[in-house]
Structures are given as C-alpha cells and as structure tokens.
PDB file of C-alpha atoms in Angstrom:
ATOM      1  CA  UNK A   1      57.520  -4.821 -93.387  1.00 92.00           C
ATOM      2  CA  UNK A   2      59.572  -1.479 -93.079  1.00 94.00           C
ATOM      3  CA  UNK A   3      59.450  -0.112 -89.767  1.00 96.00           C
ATOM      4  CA  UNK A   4      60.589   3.039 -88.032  1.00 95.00           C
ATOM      5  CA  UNK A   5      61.191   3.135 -84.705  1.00 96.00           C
ATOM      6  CA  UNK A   6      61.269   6.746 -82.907  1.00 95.00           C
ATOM      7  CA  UNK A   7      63.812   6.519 -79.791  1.00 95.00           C
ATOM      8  CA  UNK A   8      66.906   3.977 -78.644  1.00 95.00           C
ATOM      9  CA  UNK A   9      66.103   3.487 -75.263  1.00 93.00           C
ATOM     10  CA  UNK A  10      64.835   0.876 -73.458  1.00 93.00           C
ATOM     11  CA  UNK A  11      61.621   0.209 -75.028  1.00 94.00           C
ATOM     12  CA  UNK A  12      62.495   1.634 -78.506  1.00 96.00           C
ATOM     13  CA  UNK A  13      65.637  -0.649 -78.852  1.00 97.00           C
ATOM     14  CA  UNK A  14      63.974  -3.492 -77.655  1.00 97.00           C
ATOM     15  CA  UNK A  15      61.382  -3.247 -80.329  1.00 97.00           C
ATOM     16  CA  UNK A  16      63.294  -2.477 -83.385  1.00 97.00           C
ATOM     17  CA  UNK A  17      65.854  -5.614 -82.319  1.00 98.00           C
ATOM     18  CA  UNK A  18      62.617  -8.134 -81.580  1.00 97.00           C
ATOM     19  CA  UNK A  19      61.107  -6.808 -85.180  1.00 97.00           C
ATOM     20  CA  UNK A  20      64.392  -7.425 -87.266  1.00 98.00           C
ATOM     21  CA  UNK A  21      64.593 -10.693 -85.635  1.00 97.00           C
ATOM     22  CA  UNK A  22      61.318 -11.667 -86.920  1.00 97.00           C
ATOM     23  CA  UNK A  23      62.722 -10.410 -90.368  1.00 97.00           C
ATOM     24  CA  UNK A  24      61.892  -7.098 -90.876  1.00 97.00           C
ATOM     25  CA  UNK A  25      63.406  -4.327 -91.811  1.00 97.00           C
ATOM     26  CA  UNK A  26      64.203  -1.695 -88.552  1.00 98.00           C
ATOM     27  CA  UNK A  27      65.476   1.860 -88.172  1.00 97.00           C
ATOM     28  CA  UNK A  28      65.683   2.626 -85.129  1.00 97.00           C
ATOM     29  CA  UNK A  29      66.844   6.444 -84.670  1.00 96.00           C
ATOM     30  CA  UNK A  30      67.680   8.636 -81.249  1.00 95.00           C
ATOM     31  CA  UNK A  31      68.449  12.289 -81.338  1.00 93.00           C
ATOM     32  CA  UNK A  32      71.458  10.757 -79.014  1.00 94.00           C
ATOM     33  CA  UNK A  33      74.036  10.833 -81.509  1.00 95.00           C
ATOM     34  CA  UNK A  34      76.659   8.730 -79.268  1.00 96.00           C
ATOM     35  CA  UNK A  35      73.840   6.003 -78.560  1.00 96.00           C
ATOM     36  CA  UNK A  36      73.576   5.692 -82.189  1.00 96.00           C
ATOM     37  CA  UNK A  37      77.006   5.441 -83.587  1.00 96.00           C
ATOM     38  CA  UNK A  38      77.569   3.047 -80.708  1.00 96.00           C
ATOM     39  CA  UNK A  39      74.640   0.654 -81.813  1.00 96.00           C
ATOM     40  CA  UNK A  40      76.181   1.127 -85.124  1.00 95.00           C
ATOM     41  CA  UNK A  41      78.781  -1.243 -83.998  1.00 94.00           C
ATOM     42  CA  UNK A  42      76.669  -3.437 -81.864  1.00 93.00           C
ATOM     43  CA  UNK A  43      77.237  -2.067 -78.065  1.00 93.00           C
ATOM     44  CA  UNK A  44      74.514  -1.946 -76.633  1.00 94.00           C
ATOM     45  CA  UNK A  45      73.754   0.713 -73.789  1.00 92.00           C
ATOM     46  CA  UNK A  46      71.214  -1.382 -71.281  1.00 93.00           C
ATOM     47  CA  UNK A  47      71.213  -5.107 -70.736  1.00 92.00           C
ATOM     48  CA  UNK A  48      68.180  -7.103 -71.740  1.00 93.00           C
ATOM     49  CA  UNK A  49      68.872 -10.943 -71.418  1.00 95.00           C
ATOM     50  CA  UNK A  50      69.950 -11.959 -75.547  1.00 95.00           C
ATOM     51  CA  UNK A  51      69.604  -8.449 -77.006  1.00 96.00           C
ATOM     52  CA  UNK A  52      73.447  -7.677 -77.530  1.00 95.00           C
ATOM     53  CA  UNK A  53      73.766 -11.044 -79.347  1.00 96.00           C
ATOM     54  CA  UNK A  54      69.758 -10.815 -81.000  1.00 97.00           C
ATOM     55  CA  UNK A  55      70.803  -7.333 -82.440  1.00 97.00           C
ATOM     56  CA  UNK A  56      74.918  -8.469 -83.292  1.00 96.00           C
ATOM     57  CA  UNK A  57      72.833 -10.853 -85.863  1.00 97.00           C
ATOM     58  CA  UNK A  58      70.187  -8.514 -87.142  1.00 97.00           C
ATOM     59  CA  UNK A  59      73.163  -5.983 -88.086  1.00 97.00           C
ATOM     60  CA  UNK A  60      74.835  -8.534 -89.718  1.00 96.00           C
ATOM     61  CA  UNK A  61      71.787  -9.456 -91.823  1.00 96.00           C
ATOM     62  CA  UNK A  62      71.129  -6.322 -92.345  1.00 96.00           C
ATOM     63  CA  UNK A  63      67.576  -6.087 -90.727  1.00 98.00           C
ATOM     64  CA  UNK A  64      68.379  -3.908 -88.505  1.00 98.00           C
ATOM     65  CA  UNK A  65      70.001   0.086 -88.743  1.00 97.00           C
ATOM     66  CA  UNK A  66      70.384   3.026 -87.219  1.00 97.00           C
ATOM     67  CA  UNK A  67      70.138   6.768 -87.342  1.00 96.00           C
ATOM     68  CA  UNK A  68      69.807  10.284 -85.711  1.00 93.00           C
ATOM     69  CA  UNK A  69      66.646  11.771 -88.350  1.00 90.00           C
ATOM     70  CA  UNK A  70      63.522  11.622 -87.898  1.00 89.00           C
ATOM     71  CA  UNK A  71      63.026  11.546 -91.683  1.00 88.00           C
ATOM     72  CA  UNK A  72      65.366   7.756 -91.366  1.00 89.00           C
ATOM     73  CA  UNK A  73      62.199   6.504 -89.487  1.00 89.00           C
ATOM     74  CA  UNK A  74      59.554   7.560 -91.866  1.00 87.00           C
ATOM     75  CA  UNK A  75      61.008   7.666 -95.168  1.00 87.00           C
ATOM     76  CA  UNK A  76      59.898   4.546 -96.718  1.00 88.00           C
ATOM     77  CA  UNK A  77      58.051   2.796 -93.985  1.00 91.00           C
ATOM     78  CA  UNK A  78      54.928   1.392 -93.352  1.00 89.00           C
ATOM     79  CA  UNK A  79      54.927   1.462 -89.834  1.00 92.00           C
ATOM     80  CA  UNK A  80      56.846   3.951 -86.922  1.00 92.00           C
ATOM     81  CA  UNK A  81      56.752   3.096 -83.569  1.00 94.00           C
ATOM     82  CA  UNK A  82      57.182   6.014 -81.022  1.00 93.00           C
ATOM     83  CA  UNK A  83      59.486   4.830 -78.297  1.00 94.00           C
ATOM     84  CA  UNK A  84      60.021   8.023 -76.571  1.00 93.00           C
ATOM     85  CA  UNK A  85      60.602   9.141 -73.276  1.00 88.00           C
ATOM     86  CA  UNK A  86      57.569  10.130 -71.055  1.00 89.00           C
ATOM     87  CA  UNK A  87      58.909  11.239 -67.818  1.00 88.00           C
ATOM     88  CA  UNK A  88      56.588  12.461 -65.187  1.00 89.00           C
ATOM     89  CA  UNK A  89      56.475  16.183 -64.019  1.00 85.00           C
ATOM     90  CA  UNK A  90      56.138  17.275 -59.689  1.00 89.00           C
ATOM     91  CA  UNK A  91      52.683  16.617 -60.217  1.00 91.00           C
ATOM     92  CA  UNK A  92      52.671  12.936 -61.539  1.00 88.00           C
ATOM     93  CA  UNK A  93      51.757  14.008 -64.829  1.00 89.00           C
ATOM     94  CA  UNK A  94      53.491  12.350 -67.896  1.00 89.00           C
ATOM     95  CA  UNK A  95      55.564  14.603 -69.564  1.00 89.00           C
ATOM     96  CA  UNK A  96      54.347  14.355 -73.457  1.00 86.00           C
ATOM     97  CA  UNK A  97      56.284  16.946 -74.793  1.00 86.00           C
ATOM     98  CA  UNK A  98      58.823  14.270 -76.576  1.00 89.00           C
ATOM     99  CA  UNK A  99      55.518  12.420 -77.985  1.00 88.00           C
ATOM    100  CA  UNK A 100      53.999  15.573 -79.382  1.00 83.00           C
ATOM    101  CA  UNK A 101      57.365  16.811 -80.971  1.00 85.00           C
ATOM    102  CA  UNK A 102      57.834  13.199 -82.966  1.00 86.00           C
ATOM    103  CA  UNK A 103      54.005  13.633 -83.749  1.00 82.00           C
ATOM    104  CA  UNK A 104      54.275  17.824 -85.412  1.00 78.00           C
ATOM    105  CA  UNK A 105      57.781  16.850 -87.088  1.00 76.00           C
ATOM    106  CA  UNK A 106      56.634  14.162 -89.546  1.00 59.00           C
ATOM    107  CA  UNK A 107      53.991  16.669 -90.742  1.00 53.00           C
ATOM    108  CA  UNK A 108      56.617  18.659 -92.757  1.00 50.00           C
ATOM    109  CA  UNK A 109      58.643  15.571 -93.702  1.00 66.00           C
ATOM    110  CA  UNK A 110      57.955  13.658 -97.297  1.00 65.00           C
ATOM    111  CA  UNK A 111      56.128  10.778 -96.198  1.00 70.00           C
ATOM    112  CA  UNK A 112      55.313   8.238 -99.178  1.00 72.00           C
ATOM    113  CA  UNK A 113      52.508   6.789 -99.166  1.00 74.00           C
ATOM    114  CA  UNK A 114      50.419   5.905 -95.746  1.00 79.00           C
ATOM    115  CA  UNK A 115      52.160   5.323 -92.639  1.00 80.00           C
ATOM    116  CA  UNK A 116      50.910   3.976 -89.614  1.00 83.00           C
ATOM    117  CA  UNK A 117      51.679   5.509 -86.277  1.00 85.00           C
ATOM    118  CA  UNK A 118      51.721   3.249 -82.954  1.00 87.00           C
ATOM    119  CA  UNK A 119      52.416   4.774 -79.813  1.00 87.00           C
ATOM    120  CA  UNK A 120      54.943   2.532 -77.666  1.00 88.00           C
ATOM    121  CA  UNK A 121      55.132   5.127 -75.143  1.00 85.00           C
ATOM    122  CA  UNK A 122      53.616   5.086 -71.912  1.00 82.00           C
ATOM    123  CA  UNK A 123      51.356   7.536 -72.093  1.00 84.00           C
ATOM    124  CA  UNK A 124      47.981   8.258 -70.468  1.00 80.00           C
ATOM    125  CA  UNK A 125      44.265   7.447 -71.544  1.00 86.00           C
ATOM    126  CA  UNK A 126      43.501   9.949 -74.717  1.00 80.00           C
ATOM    127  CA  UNK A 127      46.726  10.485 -75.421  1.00 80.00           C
ATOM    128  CA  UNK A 128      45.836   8.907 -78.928  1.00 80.00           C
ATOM    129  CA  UNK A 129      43.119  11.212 -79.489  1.00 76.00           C
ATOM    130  CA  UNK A 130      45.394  14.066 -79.012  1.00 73.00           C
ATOM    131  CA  UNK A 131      47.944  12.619 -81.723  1.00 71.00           C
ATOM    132  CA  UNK A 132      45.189  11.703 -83.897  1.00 69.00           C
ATOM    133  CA  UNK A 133      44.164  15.947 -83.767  1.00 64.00           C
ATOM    134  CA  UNK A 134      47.834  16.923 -84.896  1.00 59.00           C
ATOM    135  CA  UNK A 135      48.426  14.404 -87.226  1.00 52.00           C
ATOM    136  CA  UNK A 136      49.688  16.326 -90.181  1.00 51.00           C
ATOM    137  CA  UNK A 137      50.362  13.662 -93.130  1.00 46.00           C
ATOM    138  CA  UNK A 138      49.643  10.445 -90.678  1.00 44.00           C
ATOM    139  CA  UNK A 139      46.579   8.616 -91.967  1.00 40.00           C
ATOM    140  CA  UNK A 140      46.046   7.978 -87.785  1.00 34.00           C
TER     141      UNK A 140
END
C-alpha cells in the first residue's frame, strides 16, 4: 500500500516506520522542516526502543521517505494517517485546530483517485463526524 502519514512526532513517526517495516511504502511529512531533513538522514528526534535502527533499514530500502507538503502525503496514496498534535486548551479541551487544518487543506490539493483518511490523533468522541462534514475530496 501507499501511505501518507500527516505529522513526525511521536505517534506519526512511529507509524510510518512500523508500516514501511511491514513493506509499504511511507511518507511521512511535518511542517518542521529541521525534523524532516534530519530523518532524511536517519536521526531520529525521540527514542522508541528499535526505531532508529527499524527506520535506518526502511530508508535504505526505500520504504520509507520524508517531506514538509501536505500534497507528499496525499499525492498517490491510498491511505493518510493524521498524526497531529492535539494539545489541550485551560479548559481540558483538545485543541483540534491542527486536525481540522490537515482535514480543509487536502480539499484543494489533486487527490487521485479515493483516499482513505484515519485519524491517529487523540481526539475526542465525534471528532470523526466533524471531519467527515469538511471532507472536501476525502471519500470519508
């Protein structure tokens, strides 16, 4: 499969590295441009017991790539995988500003094809409704 995966963090990275193990083909893309070019060359920014080696190998195979576009994620996928931050506000509410921005900006992207949107980010109960109401081009 061809998978995009929308953020570099913790839970982004970790995905896109366990997926290109498996054998398939990853983009994982931040808007951190310094995260990126250093996954580029296989340093890796948090430590997860066997990711820096796990994602050393997927590089090499070429499984496994990065970017800073949005359009990286989705152009030619089947899948994306939103990874982004949800931090919470005073109140305890989850911040979903970074989810809804990922979720609007694929709408005026070329998008080949139908492309199936999973939400990796903790978010709260109905936030998939919400996406599935601004979904521009995603067959959600």
């Amino acid at each position: 499969m061809h998978i995009g995966v929308v953020g570099s963090g913790y839970v982004g990275l970790v995905t896109g590295t366990c997926l290109a193990h498996l054998g398939h083909e990853a983009t994982c893309v931040d808007k951190d441009v310094g995260r990126i070019r250093n996954l580029q060359k296989g340093i890796v920014p948090i430590y997860e017991q066997g990711l820096e080696g796990m994602l050393q190998d997927c590089l090499e195979r070429g499984y496994l790539t990065f970017g800073s576009s949005l359009q990286e994620a989705v152009q030619g996928k089947e899948f994306i995988f939103i990874a982004v931050g949800t931090p919470s506000g005073e109140d305890g509410r989850a911040d979903l500003s970074q989810v809804e921005e990922v979720v609007k900006s694929p709408a005026s992207l070329e998008v080949e094809g139908e492309l199936f949107v999973v939400i990796k980010s903790t978010v709260p109960v109905g936030t998939c409704r919400k996406v599935k109401r601004c979904r521009g081009k995603f067959p959600l």
